Amino acid sequence: MAQPIMQLRGVSKSFGMTHALTDLSLDLYPGEVHALVGENGAGKSTMIKIMTGVYQPTAGDIHVDGGVRKIQGPQAARDLGVAAIYQEPMVFPDLDVTENIFISARSEGLFRRPARQARKARDLIARIGMETDVDQVASGLTLAEQQAVEIARALSEDVRVLIMDEPTASLSAHEATRLRGIARSLAAEGVAVVYISHRLEEIFEIADRVTVIRDGSHISTRDIAEVTPDGMIAEMVGRDVGNYLNKAPSTAQDEVALQITNLTQSGVFEDIDFTLHRGEVICMAGLVGARRTDVALSIFGVEPATSGTIRVFGQDHQITHPRQAMDAGIAYVSEDRRKLGLAMPMPIRANISVATLGGFLNRWGILNQDAEREVAENYRTRLNIRTPDVEIPVGTLSGGNQQKVMLAKWLNMNPEILIFDEPTRGIDVGAKAEVHDLIREFAAAGGAAIVISSDLPEVLALGDRILVMREGQQMGLLTAQEATQERIMVLATGQAETMEAS
Amino acid sequence: MLRILDKLNPQALRILALLLVVVAVLVFFSLVVPNYLNGRLFNRISSSVAIMALLATAQTLVIITRNIDLSIGSTIGFVAFATGSLITNNPDLGPVILVAYAMGLGAMFGAINGALVAFAKVPSIIVTLGTLALFRSALVEYSDSKSISTANLPEWLVSFPNTVLWQWGQMQFRAAFVAAVLVVILVHIALTRLRAARKLYAIGSNPEAAEMAGINTRKTVFVAFVLAGALAGLGGFMFLARFGTITVVAGLGLELKSVAASVVGGVNIFGGSGTVIGALLGAVLVDLIDTSLVRWQLVSEFWREAVLGVLILLSVATDALLMRRLMAARQAREHRKAEAKIAQELASTNRGGAE
Amino acid sequence: MKSTKTLGLLAALMMSGASLANAQTALEGGQEADMVLLPKFLGILVFDQANEGAQEAHAELGNPGELLFVGPTPENSVAGQIEIMTTAATQGQGAVMLSNNAGDQIAPSAVAAQEAGTRVVTWDSPIPGGEGEDVFVAQVDFGSIGTVMADMAHSILGGEGQMAVLSATPDAANQNAWIASMQEALKGDKYANIELVDIVYGDDQAEVSYNRALSLVDQYPDLGVIMSPTTVGIQASAKAMQDEGLCDQVKVSGLGLPSEMVSYTMNGCAPEFALWDFRDLGYLTYYTAYGLATGQLTGDIGESFSAGRMGDFAIEEDPGRPGSKRILMGPFTVYTSENVEAAAQ
């Protein structure tokens, strides 16, 4: 093998008393896709930040092309050809694509040359197989396009080590496939790609080698051929999680909890039609743009439907506001924890009580913090939220634990019907299994659940029935027995019609 | 028409919307105030907006980086006084030296702000609230209760702002206004054409990403404050030339007016977007409403401030509404285009799959 | 003395009447009392002149105590005045001499100061409600100032024409009182042909006043004089008229500082304006406050005393503020091209 481009040698990083990384070593070779896996909080982000010059290691060295280099800051990292792209792309929403790509270019002289840059930007975008309009402002781009912009920016600077941190977590299957294609072709051009993902299947698809880290320490580095999924998971979590993708037995009862008839929101979705029973879990599958979230939001009253009926436990409800949905016993756990779900700077306690604040007032109308704390503590143990106490800000928790706080917030309402929108996006394997257990527990206790998920194995494992949507249309409602990944995909991509037609 | 709108970028759209609002305000007041629309109105607005245009430009540079400069009124007061006292004591100094002195002094104040914000990492609203009082106290101390008086200023300085460069009917294009507009255009060109200027927008747009992209955010923010200070210093020079008499209250309250002008002009208070041309129009709009209200008999003095506030809010709202409409119409068209493309793509892949 | 045209004959008569009725208190120097002179804010020439007058009296009376000249900065005037008043009370100062810029908001802290044994003497601008104030040293009779302004307008307009007022802030107590008294005076037959068309406010800021003055000209094409009872407003108006070449058409008058107005008076933009002597005001205020702080004066109506070089003064009820007390300084000076240059030196 050729000489490694970049080597970490015994790198450690501590913040005060906490050791984020301990004696970590890693070699990155040109032309390889090197997967990096580990639970949330294992130290992956710290490692990226050291490689990109944001943090300085407390011990150990970084070698580039065989020589020790100090990476003093992001600019220094870029000068060495090290760049990173993230799940949440780091673009400038107010600048256009061209400006985004060349924002840190140094060899461009004093004045901007918009026409020349736009031409170069178009070339770069084309090189990674995209067709984005380079004059468009970045705030209007999809996530996938924003990532493409970041990759183009890295390419414009002759990137040699490209770190991709959970790049596909928020992408549709189609977009994710294309992104992995880009990663592979960059590797083929001699770039060392560091690929971080919670989706094990994509690691097996593209990685040449896999490094597992846990609790800030290096556990193993192996060729992909020597790795099995179970072995990898075991190394990541340091325990046997069992197969979380095993199908749990259905707990559905006869009583109908929610009956949706011909629900339509003109121009968005139409004729959604299903019944949800007590104890049942219905999963909604579909590609990005299938309008599943819009259906959920209209059931929850955020964007009321224009026609159709919503019947809850046998009673018709006109739901035009979330308050009415909550009164009817419906709760919605949103996908975007940051935007819709949680107040990041506030403590866990306050986040859990916020939707049910009325229940925590004493008779003078004053908030009883002890009662709040007690409830929060209760959820902390029950949901296994990993935190020393419930007074710390939610923003400091890992993604999986934030998700659990979200769940606690809504479970505390004692809803009859709970809608989960992408409940396991971006959280690690261990936390995923726990969230699944919680949903099943909720159903077993007599609750009715709708789970929107783009993760097909999850849909199959969790759903008693699976509702597949495509572009605002209900394409089918499969039972667990009928459902396979292939069948769902056929429905979700609309190939069923054409196949039948031809 | 819609086609043309599609081609304009959002900032150009915003300027168009602002112009429409300015026209609306002009039409409204010409209906309620007799003798309103004439060349004199232009002369009044253009003369009084000359200083505010510079301040709004300075403020815009800072706001773009997601900061704010509340010390700008104190800076202008100090610079006006110090420049006035320099020329009073050395009447033979030429314009170039005087302007350089004013801008240098302003830049120094900007550097104090910039250093505290960029390097000491204190939020700009706190830093400049502090320096607002500090610079004003420095002026009180420095002035020793004297005031600069027109009588001690050289003739060229006092007559400069009102020198008519050219005239079109009753409309006079005076030196102060022309100079201010030239500066605004110069800054506009710099902001849109200089590569380094993109960094200002980048930092305001997404500070974290800017850091990651290897932009030296500290240096850039520092430079933004220094430039804003220098422009405020130039404003101080113009203030001296226009009003002649400078006391310790000079420029009091201009910081908020400059923020108002910028925001009305479409500069995003959270940074990342905005143009100085917009800020200039914002300054014109605020000044126009202010001046016109004095002449509107219906509104008594006690309500004038309140009405001014309401009108500013209204014009901002109208502007935002117009913007949203225009953007929504455009997005809807783009969306339809994109959907058509996806449909096409799907059709072709399906055909491929079916074969 | 210089050839100044002095007014305020009425006031002089009232004073001599008072001195006939009461025995004079001759203030005795050498007693100790710490004094605070508190202007609206620092950095304004007239307040410094008042300080010079107070320092002069301080030295003359041989007060072994301290005379402090402290004030807030311009952007912090109201809050700063209240704070300084409170501090003075806790320090046990003998007297605070206040040119009030805080309206009645300062009353609670002034009352507290009085209760702590500090005497509160206002000058230049009183506490409107009179609460918390021992006595107000009035620069001129607020009633007669209206007549003086009306007379200046009459003389500039030649007895006939339009006049507009450019004041300070809409809630400035002294300016509002003067304008009211001028409106009262204008009802006289002598001024029958003078029309007061508008009252606008320049917030005592040069740039606002400048723009307001021009708006007045635009609004009233036949305007003959802008009357501005504030030193900032009169100066800014004169500059605006001069800049726009309007001096032949619109004259400026009001209350101004000779040093700031001299060029406009000489070139005819502001042919007449008036002002009192702030040095004298400071001097008299100090004598009054010293008398009160050392217990030589009680501050009752009818009491009279002798204030060094300025002669005899009496405490009387303030006609503009029933229930409050004042000492009337007067007279004040009308400046024209004949005397302004000498005064500007």
Short mmCIF file of N, CA and C in Angstrom, two decimals, chain B residues 98-150:
data_model
loop_
_atom_site.label_atom_id
_atom_site.label_comp_id
_atom_site.label_asym_id
_atom_site.label_seq_id
_atom_site.Cartn_x
_atom_site.Cartn_y
_atom_site.Cartn_z
N LEU B 98 -7.96 67.00 6.89
CA LEU B 98 -9.08 67.05 7.82
C LEU B 98 -9.95 65.79 7.70
N VAL B 99 -10.24 65.41 6.46
CA VAL B 99 -11.05 64.21 6.26
C VAL B 99 -10.30 62.98 6.76
N ALA B 100 -9.01 62.92 6.48
CA ALA B 100 -8.21 61.78 6.94
C ALA B 100 -8.21 61.72 8.46
N TYR B 101 -8.11 62.89 9.09
CA TYR B 101 -8.12 62.95 10.55
C TYR B 101 -9.45 62.41 11.08
N ALA B 102 -10.55 62.88 10.50
CA ALA B 102 -11.87 62.47 10.96
C ALA B 102 -12.05 60.96 10.79
N MET B 103 -11.67 60.44 9.63
CA MET B 103 -11.86 59.01 9.37
C MET B 103 -10.93 58.17 10.23
N GLY B 104 -9.70 58.68 10.44
CA GLY B 104 -8.75 57.95 11.27
C GLY B 104 -9.24 57.85 12.71
N LEU B 105 -9.76 58.96 13.19
CA LEU B 105 -10.27 58.98 14.56
C LEU B 105 -11.44 58.02 14.69
N GLY B 106 -12.35 58.06 13.71
CA GLY B 106 -13.50 57.16 13.72
C GLY B 106 -13.03 55.71 13.67
N ALA B 107 -12.04 55.44 12.82
CA ALA B 107 -11.52 54.08 12.69
C ALA B 107 -10.93 53.61 14.02
N MET B 108 -10.31 54.55 14.74
CA MET B 108 -9.74 54.19 16.04
C MET B 108 -10.85 53.76 17.00
N PHE B 109 -11.93 54.51 17.02
CA PHE B 109 -13.06 54.12 17.88
C PHE B 109 -13.62 52.77 17.43
N GLY B 110 -13.71 52.61 16.11
CA GLY B 110 -14.19 51.33 15.58
C GLY B 110 -13.27 50.19 16.00
N ALA B 111 -11.97 50.48 16.03
CA ALA B 111 -11.01 49.44 16.41
C ALA B 111 -11.20 49.04 17.87
N ILE B 112 -11.54 50.00 18.71
CA ILE B 112 -11.80 49.67 20.12
C ILE B 112 -12.99 48.71 20.20
N ASN B 113 -14.08 49.08 19.52
CA ASN B 113 -15.25 48.20 19.48
C ASN B 113 -14.89 46.84 18.93
N GLY B 114 -14.21 46.88 17.77
CA GLY B 114 -13.88 45.64 17.06
C GLY B 114 -13.02 44.71 17.90
N ALA B 115 -12.05 45.28 18.57
CA ALA B 115 -11.14 44.45 19.38
C ALA B 115 -11.93 43.78 20.50
N LEU B 116 -12.82 44.53 21.13
CA LEU B 116 -13.58 43.95 22.24
C LEU B 116 -14.54 42.88 21.75
N VAL B 117 -15.13 43.11 20.58
CA VAL B 117 -16.10 42.14 20.07
C VAL B 117 -15.38 40.92 19.51
N ALA B 118 -14.37 41.16 18.66
CA ALA B 118 -13.77 40.05 17.92
C ALA B 118 -12.78 39.26 18.79
N PHE B 119 -11.99 39.97 19.55
CA PHE B 119 -10.92 39.26 20.25
C PHE B 119 -11.28 38.95 21.70
N ALA B 120 -11.96 39.89 22.37
CA ALA B 120 -12.34 39.61 23.75
C ALA B 120 -13.66 38.84 23.81
N LYS B 121 -14.32 38.68 22.62
CA LYS B 121 -15.52 37.84 22.51
C LYS B 121 -16.68 38.32 23.38
N VAL B 122 -16.77 39.63 23.55
CA VAL B 122 -17.93 40.19 24.25
C VAL B 122 -19.00 40.50 23.20
N PRO B 123 -20.25 40.16 23.47
CA PRO B 123 -21.29 40.45 22.46
C PRO B 123 -21.32 41.93 22.10
N SER B 124 -21.51 42.21 20.80
CA SER B 124 -21.37 43.59 20.33
C SER B 124 -22.38 44.52 20.96
N ILE B 125 -23.57 44.01 21.29
CA ILE B 125 -24.59 44.89 21.84
C ILE B 125 -24.14 45.41 23.20
N ILE B 126 -23.42 44.59 23.93
CA ILE B 126 -22.93 45.01 25.25
C ILE B 126 -21.73 45.94 25.09
N VAL B 127 -20.80 45.54 24.23
CA VAL B 127 -19.61 46.36 24.01
C VAL B 127 -20.01 47.78 23.59
N THR B 128 -20.87 47.86 22.59
CA THR B 128 -21.14 49.18 22.02
C THR B 128 -22.09 49.99 22.87
N LEU B 129 -22.90 49.31 23.69
CA LEU B 129 -23.69 50.04 24.66
C LEU B 129 -22.75 50.71 25.65
N GLY B 130 -21.68 49.99 26.00
CA GLY B 130 -20.68 50.56 26.90
C GLY B 130 -19.94 51.71 26.25
N THR B 131 -19.47 51.50 25.01
CA THR B 131 -18.68 52.55 24.37
C THR B 131 -19.55 53.73 23.99
N LEU B 132 -20.86 53.50 23.80
CA LEU B 132 -21.79 54.61 23.58
C LEU B 132 -21.64 55.63 24.70
N ALA B 133 -21.66 55.14 25.93
CA ALA B 133 -21.52 56.04 27.09
C ALA B 133 -20.08 56.52 27.22
N LEU B 134 -19.15 55.59 26.95
CA LEU B 134 -17.72 55.92 27.13
C LEU B 134 -17.27 57.03 26.19
N PHE B 135 -17.61 56.88 24.90
CA PHE B 135 -17.17 57.89 23.92
C PHE B 135 -17.83 59.24 24.22
N ARG B 136 -19.09 59.19 24.66
CA ARG B 136 -19.79 60.43 24.97
C ARG B 136 -19.12 61.10 26.18
N SER B 137 -18.77 60.32 27.18
CA SER B 137 -18.09 60.88 28.35
C SER B 137 -16.74 61.45 27.95
N ALA B 138 -16.06 60.73 27.06
CA ALA B 138 -14.77 61.22 26.58
C ALA B 138 -14.95 62.58 25.91
N LEU B 139 -16.04 62.73 25.18
CA LEU B 139 -16.30 64.00 24.50
C LEU B 139 -16.55 65.10 25.52
N VAL B 140 -17.34 64.79 26.56
CA VAL B 140 -17.62 65.77 27.61
C VAL B 140 -16.31 66.24 28.24
N GLU B 141 -15.45 65.25 28.51
CA GLU B 141 -14.17 65.56 29.13
C GLU B 141 -13.31 66.41 28.19
N TYR B 142 -13.22 65.94 26.94
CA TYR B 142 -12.35 66.56 25.95
C TYR B 142 -12.82 67.98 25.60
N SER B 143 -14.14 68.17 25.55
CA SER B 143 -14.66 69.46 25.09
C SER B 143 -14.44 70.55 26.12
N ASP B 144 -14.33 70.17 27.40
CA ASP B 144 -14.14 71.15 28.45
C ASP B 144 -15.26 72.22 28.37
N SER B 145 -16.43 71.77 28.02
CA SER B 145 -17.61 72.63 27.94
C SER B 145 -17.52 73.75 26.91
N LYS B 146 -16.55 73.64 26.05
CA LYS B 146 -16.52 74.62 24.96
C LYS B 146 -17.38 74.05 23.83
N SER B 147 -17.81 74.91 22.95
CA SER B 147 -18.43 74.34 21.77
C SER B 147 -17.69 74.86 20.54
N ILE B 148 -17.78 74.07 19.46
CA ILE B 148 -17.20 74.50 18.20
C ILE B 148 -18.22 75.43 17.57
N SER B 149 -17.77 76.57 17.10
CA SER B 149 -18.76 77.47 16.51
C SER B 149 -18.42 77.79 15.07
N THR B 150 -19.46 77.95 14.30
CA THR B 150 -19.33 78.18 12.87
C THR B 150 -18.36 79.30 12.57
#
